CSV table of C-alpha atoms in Angstrom, one decimal:
chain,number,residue,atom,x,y,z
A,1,UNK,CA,0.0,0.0,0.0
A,2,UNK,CA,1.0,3.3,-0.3
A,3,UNK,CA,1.8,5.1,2.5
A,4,UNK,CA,1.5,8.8,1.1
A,5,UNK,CA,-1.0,10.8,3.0
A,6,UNK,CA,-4.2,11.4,0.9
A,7,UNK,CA,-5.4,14.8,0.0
A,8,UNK,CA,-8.5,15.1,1.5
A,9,UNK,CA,-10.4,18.0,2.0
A,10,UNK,CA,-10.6,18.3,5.8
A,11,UNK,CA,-11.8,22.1,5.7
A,12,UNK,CA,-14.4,22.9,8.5
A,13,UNK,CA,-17.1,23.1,5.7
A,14,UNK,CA,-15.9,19.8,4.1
A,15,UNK,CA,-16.1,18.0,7.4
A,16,UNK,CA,-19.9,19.9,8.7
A,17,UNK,CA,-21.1,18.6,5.2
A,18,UNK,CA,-20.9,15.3,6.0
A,19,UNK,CA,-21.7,15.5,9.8
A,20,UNK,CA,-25.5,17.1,8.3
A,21,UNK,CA,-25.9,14.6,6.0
A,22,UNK,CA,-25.5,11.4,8.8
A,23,UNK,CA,-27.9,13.9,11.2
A,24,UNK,CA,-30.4,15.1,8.7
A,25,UNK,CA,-31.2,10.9,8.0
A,26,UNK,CA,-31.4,9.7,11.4
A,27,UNK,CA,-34.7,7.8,11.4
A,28,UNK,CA,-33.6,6.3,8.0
A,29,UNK,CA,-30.9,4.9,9.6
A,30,UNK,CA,-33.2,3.6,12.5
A,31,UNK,CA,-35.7,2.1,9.8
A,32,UNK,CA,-32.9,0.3,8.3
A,33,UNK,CA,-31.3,-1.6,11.4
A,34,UNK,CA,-34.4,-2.6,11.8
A,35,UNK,CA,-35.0,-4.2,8.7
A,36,UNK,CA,-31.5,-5.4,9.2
A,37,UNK,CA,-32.9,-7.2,12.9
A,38,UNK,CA,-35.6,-8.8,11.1
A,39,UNK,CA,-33.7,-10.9,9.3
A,40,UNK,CA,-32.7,-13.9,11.4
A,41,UNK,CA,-29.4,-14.3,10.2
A,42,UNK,CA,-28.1,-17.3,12.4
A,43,UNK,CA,-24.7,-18.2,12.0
A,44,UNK,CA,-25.0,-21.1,9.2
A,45,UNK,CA,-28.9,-20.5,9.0
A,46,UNK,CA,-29.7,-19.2,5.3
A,47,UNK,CA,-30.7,-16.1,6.5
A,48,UNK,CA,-27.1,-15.9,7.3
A,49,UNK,CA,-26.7,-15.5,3.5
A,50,UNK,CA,-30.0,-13.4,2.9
A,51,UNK,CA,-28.4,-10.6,5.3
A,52,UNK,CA,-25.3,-10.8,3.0
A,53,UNK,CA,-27.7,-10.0,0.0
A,54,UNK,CA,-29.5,-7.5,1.6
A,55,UNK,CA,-26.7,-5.9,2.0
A,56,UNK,CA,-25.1,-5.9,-1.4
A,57,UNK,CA,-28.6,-4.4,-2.5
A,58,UNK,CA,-27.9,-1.6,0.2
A,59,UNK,CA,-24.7,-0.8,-1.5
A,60,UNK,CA,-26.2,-0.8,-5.2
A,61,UNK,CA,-28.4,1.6,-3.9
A,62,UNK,CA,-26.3,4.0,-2.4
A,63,UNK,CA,-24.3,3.7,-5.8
A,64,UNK,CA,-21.1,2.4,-4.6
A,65,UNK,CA,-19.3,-0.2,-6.7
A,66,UNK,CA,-20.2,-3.8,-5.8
A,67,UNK,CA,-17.8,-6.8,-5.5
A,68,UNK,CA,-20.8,-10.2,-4.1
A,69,UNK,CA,-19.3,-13.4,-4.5
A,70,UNK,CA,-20.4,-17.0,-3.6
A,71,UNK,CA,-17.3,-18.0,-1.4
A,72,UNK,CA,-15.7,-21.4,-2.4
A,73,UNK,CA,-16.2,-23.0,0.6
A,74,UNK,CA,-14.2,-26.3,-0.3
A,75,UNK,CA,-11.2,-24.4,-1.6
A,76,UNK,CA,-11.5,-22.2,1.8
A,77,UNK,CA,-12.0,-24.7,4.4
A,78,UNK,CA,-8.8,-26.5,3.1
A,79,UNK,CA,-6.5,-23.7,3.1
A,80,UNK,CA,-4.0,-24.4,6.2
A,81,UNK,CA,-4.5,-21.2,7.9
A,82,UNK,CA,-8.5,-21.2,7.8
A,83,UNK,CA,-9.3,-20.4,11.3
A,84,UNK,CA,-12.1,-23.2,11.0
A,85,UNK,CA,-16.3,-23.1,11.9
A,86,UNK,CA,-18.5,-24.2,14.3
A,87,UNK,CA,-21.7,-24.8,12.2
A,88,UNK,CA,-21.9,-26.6,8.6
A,89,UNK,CA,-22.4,-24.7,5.6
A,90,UNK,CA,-23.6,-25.3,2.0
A,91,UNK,CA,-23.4,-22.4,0.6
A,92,UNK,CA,-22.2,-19.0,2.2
A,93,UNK,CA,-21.6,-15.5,0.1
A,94,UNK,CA,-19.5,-12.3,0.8
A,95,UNK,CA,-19.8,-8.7,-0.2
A,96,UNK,CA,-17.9,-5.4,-0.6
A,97,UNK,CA,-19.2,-1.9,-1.4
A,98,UNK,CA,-16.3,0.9,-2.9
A,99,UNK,CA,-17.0,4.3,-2.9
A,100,UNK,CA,-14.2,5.5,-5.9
A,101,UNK,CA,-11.3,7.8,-4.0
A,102,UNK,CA,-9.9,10.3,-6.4
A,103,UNK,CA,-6.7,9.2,-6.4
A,104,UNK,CA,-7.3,5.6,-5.3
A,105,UNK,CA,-3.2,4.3,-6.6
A,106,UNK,CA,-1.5,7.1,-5.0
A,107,UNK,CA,-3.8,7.8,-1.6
A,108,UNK,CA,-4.7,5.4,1.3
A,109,UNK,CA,-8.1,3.2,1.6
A,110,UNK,CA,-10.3,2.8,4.5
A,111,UNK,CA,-12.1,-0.1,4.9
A,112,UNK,CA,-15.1,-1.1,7.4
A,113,UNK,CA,-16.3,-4.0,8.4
A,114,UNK,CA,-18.9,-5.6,10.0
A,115,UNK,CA,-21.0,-8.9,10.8
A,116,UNK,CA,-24.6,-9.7,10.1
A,117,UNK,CA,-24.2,-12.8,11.7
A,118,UNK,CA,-25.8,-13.4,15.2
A,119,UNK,CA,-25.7,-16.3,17.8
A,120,UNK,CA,-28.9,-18.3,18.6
A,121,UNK,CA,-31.8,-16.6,20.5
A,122,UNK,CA,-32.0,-19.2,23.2
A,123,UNK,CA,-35.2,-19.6,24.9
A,124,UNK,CA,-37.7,-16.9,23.4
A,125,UNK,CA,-39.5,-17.0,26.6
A,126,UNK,CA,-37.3,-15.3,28.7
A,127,UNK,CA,-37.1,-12.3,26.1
A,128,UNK,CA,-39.5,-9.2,26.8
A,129,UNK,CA,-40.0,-8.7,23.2
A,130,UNK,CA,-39.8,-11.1,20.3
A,131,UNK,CA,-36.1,-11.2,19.1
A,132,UNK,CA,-36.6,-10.9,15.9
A,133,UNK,CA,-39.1,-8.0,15.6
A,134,UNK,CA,-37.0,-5.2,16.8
A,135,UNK,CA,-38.9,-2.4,19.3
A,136,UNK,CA,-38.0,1.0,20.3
A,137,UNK,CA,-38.2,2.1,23.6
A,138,UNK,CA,-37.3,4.2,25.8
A,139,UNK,CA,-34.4,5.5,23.4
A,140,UNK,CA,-33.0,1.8,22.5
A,141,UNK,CA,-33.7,0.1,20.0
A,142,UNK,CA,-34.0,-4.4,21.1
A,143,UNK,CA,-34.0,-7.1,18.9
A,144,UNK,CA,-31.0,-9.8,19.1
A,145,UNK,CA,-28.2,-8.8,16.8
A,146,UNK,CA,-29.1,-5.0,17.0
A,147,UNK,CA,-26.0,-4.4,19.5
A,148,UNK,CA,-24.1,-7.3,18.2
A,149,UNK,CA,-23.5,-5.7,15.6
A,150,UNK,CA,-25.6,-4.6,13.0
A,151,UNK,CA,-26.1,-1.1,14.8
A,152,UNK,CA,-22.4,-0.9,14.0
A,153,UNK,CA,-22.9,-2.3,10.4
A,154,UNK,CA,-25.2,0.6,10.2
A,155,UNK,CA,-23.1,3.3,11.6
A,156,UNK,CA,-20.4,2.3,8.9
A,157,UNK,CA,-23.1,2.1,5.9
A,158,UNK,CA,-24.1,5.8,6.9
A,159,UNK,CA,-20.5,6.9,7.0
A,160,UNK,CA,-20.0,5.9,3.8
A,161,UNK,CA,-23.4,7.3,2.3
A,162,UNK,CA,-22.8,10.8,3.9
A,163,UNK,CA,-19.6,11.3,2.6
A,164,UNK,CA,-21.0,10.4,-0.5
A,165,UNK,CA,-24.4,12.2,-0.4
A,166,UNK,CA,-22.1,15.5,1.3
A,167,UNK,CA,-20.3,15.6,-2.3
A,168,UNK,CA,-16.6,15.4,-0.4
A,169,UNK,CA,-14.3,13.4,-2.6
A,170,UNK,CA,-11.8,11.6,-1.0
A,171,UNK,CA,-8.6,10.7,-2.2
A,172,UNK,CA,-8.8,7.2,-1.6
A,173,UNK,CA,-11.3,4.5,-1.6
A,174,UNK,CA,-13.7,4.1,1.2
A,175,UNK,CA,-14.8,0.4,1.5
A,176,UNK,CA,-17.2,-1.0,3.4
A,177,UNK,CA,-17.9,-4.9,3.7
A,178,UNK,CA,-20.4,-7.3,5.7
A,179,UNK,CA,-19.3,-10.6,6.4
A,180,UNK,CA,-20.9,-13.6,7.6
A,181,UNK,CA,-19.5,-16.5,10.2
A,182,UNK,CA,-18.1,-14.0,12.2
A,183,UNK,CA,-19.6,-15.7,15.2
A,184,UNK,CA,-18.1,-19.0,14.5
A,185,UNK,CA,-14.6,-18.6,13.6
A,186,UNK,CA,-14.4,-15.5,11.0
A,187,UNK,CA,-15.3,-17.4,7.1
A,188,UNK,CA,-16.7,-14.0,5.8
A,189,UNK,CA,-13.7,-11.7,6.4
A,190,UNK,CA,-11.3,-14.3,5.8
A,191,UNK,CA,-12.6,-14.8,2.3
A,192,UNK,CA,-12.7,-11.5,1.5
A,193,UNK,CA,-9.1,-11.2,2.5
A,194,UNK,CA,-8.3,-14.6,0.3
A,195,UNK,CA,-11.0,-12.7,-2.7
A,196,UNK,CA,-8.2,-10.0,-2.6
A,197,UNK,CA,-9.4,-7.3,-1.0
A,198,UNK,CA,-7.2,-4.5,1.5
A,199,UNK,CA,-6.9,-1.6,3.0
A,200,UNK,CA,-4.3,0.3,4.4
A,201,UNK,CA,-6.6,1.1,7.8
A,202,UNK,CA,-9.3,-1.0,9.3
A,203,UNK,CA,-12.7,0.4,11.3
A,204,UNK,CA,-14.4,-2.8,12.6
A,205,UNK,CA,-17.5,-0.6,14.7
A,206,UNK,CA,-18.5,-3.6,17.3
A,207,UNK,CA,-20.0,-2.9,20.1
A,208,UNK,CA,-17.5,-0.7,22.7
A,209,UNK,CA,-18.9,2.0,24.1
A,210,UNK,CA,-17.4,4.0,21.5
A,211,UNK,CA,-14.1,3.4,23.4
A,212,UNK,CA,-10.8,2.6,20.9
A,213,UNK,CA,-9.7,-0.8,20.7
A,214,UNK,CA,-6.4,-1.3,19.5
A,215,UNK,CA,-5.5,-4.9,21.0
A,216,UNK,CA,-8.1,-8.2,21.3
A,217,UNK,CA,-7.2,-11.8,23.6
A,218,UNK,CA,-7.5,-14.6,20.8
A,219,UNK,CA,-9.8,-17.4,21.5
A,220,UNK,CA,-9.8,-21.4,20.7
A,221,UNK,CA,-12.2,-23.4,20.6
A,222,UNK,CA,-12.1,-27.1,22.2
A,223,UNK,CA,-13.9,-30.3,22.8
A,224,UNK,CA,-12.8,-32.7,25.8
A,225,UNK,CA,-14.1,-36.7,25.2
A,226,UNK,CA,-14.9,-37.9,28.9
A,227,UNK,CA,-15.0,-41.4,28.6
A,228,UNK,CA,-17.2,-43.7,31.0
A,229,UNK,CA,-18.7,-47.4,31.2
A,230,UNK,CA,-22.4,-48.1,30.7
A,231,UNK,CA,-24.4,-50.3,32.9
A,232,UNK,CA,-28.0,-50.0,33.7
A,233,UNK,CA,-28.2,-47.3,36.9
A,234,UNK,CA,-29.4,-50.1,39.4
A,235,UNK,CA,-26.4,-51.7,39.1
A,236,UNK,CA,-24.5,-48.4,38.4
A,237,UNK,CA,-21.1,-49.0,40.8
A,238,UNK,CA,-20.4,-51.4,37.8
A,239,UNK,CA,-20.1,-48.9,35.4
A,240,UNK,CA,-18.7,-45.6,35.5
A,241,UNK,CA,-20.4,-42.4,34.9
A,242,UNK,CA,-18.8,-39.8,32.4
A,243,UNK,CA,-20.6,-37.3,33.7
A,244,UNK,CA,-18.9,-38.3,37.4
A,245,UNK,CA,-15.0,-37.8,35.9
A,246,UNK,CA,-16.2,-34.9,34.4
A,247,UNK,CA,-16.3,-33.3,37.4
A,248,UNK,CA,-12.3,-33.2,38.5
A,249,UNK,CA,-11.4,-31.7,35.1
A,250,UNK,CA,-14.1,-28.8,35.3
A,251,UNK,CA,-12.1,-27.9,38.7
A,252,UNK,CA,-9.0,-28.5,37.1
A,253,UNK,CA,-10.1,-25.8,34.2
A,254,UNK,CA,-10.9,-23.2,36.5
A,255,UNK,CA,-8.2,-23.8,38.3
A,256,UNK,CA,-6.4,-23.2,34.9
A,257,UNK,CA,-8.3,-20.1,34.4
A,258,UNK,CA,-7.6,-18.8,37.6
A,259,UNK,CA,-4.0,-19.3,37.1
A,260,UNK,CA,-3.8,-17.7,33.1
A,261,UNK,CA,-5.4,-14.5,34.7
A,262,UNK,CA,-4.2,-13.8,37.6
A,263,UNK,CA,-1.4,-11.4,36.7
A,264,UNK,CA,-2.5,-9.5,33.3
A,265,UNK,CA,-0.6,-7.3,31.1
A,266,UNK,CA,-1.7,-3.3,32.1
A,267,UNK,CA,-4.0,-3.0,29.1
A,268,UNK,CA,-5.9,-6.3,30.1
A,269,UNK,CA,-6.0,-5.4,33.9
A,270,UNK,CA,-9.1,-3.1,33.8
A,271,UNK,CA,-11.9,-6.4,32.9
A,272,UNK,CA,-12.5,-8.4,35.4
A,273,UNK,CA,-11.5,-11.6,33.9
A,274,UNK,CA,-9.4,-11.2,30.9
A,275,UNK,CA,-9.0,-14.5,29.4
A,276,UNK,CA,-11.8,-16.1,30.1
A,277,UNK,CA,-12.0,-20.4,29.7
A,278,UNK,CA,-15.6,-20.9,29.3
A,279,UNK,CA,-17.6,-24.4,29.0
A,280,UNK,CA,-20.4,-23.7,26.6
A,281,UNK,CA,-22.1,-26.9,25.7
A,282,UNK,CA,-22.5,-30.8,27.5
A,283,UNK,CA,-23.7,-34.1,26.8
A,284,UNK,CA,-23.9,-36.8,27.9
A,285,UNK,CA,-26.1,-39.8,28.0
A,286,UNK,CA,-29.1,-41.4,26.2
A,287,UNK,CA,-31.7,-42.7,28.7
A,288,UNK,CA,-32.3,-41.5,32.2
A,289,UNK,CA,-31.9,-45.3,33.5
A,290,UNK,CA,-28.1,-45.7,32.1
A,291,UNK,CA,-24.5,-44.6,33.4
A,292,UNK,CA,-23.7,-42.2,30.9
A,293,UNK,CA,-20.2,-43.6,28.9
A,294,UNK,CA,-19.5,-40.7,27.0
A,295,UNK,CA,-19.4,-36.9,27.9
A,296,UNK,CA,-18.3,-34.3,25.7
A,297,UNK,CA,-17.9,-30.7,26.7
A,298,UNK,CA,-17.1,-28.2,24.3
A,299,UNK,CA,-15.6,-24.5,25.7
A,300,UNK,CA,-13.6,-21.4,24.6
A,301,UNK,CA,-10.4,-20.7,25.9
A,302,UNK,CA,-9.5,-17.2,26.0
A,303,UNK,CA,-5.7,-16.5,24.4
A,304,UNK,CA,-3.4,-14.2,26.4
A,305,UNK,CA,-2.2,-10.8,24.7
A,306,UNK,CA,1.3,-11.8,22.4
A,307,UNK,CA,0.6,-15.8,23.8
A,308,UNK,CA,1.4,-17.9,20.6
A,309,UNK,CA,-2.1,-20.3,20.3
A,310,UNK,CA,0.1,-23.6,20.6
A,311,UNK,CA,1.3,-22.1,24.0
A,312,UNK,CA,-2.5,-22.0,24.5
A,313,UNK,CA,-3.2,-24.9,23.6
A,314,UNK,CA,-0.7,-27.1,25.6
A,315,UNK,CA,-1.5,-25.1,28.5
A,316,UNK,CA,-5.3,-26.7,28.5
A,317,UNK,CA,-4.1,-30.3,27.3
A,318,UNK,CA,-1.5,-30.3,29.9
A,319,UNK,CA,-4.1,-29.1,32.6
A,320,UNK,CA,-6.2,-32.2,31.5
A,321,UNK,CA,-3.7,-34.4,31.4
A,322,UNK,CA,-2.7,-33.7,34.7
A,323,UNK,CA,-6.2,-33.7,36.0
A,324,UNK,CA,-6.2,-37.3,34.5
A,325,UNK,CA,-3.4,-39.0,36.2
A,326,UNK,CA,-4.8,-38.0,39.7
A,327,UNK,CA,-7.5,-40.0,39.2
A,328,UNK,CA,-7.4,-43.9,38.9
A,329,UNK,CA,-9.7,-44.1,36.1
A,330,UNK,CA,-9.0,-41.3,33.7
A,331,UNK,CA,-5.3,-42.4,34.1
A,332,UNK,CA,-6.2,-45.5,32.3
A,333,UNK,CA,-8.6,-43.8,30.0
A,334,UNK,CA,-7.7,-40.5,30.0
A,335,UNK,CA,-10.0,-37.8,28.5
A,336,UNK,CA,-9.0,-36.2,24.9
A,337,UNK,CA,-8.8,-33.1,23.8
A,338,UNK,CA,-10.1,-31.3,20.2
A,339,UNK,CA,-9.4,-28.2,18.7
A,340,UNK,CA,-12.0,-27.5,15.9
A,341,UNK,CA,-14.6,-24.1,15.5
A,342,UNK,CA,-12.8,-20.9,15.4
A,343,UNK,CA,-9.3,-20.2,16.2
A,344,UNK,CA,-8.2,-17.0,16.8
A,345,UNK,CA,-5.1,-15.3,17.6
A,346,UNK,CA,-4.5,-12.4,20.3
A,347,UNK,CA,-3.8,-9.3,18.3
């Protein structure tokens, strides 16, 4: 990339222009997150994929050049650096707007990016409102993926369409991309890196609080394989429950957790629990009368600022494997460890 600086015009005029044209369209930008919240764009749901087109006809119709492309997932998923998914797909799609620079091979690009994907809803019970019809009240706007981070998505779109509706030409060439799989390990902007695609400066508006974030912990991924012995549970000291040796290596990870966070670089110190080693799914057994003979826990461990991911990683297996050997069974049938779903580095 070049590293010139572009000749914009940053006159006080230049910059109130486009300020007025984001403020003068404020409940347009409201109407569309909404529309944006109504699609129920699951990560590897094909709404997932319906968000993506929705918003390739967003940029058409802001006049910005389009770039949507079905991504080749079997030519992706091989690649040896693919930082891997959590949910099957058959067909997934990506899409970049470009609003022209003026002098787009001698000035710098911005680029934004964004998700449209959002995690399941859970039990829709225990929402106040249905999560996929998005309300207003009280100044907040609630539907699930709003925060999460189509608001953002949003934010960036208007950004883009105000500097282009203001009439300020930029040097370079303002991009602006929404990406799918973000939730599960990062397909969308991956392929668009592998389509080509880059920028000399990234904007990625999640949610913050609008504070700068110049540094994120990585996060892997795992499944532990408890193994166990069925037997029918009136006879159950004749078998051995999964769900029983489970229980030493849940300590034995928060022990682990407690230990990876308890002295964190400065920048990490202000949350509360920087790295956090979460265990986000279990199960085990297939019939209420039986010793369960298999449990299999799948978690996230959080990855330390500047921590290489194999350093990571053989921090967990050796906290399992340890866990193991104090117990007379898993010694002899010691619990595995998988690293699948997304992968991500500390950065």
């Amino acid at each position: 990339m070049n590293t010139q600086s572009p000749t914009i015009d940053t006159s006080g005029d230049a910059v109130a222009r486009v300020l007025n044209a984001v403020d003068e369209r404020q409940q347009e930008m409201t109407a569309l997150l909404q529309d944006l919240v109504r699609i129920p764009s699951i990560s590897g749901s094909d709404d997932e994929n319906e968000a993506i087109a929705h918003a390739a006809s967003l940029f058409r119709e802001r006049g910005l050049d389009v770039d949507h492309w079905q991504i080749p997932l079997a030519d992706i998923t091989a690649r040896p650096d693919f930082p891997g998914m959590e949910v099957e797909r058959s067909e997934a799609w990506g899409v970049v707007g470009r609003l022209p620079g003026a002098a787009p091979t001698t000035a710098r690009t911005l680029l934004f990016n964004g998700h449209l994907d959002v995690v399941p809803v859970g039990d829709p019970q225990q929402w106040s409102t249905a999560p996929f019809d998005p309300r207003i009240a009280d100044g907040r706007l609630y539907g699930r993926g709003s925060c999460d981070m189509k608001a953002g998505f949003v934010a960036a779109l208007w950004a883009v369409e105000a500097v282009r509706q203001s009439g300020v030409r930029l040097a370079g060439d303002l991009l602006i991309t929404a990406v799918l799989g973000e939730e599960d390990g990062g397909l969308g902007t991956y392929s668009t890196l592998a389509r080509g695609w880059r920028a000399d400066a990234c904007v990625i508006p999640e949610p913050t609080g609008l504070d700068l974030v110049p540094a994120n912990a990585g996060a892997l991924t795992f499944r532990l394989r408890v193994p166990g012995v069925a037997t029918h549970a009136s006879r159950r000291t004749e078998g051995v429950s999964a769900i029983e040796k489970f229980i030493p290596l849940f300590a034995a990870l928060h022990r682990l957790e407690a230990r990876r966070n308890a002295n964190p670089v400065a920048s990490a110190s202000r949350w509360p629990l920087a790295y956090p080693l979460s265990i986000g799914t279990i199960h085990a057994g297939d019939w209420a009368s039986s010793v369960p003979d298999l449990l299999v826990a799948e978690g996230r461990l959080g990855v330390a600022l500047d921590e290489p991911m194999e350093a990571a990683r053989a921090d967990l297996e050796q906290a399992v494997a340890e866990a193991c050997r104090q117990d007379p069974w898993l010694r002899d049938h010691p619990a595995s460890v998988e690293w699948w779903g997304g992968q991500f580095a500390s950065g």
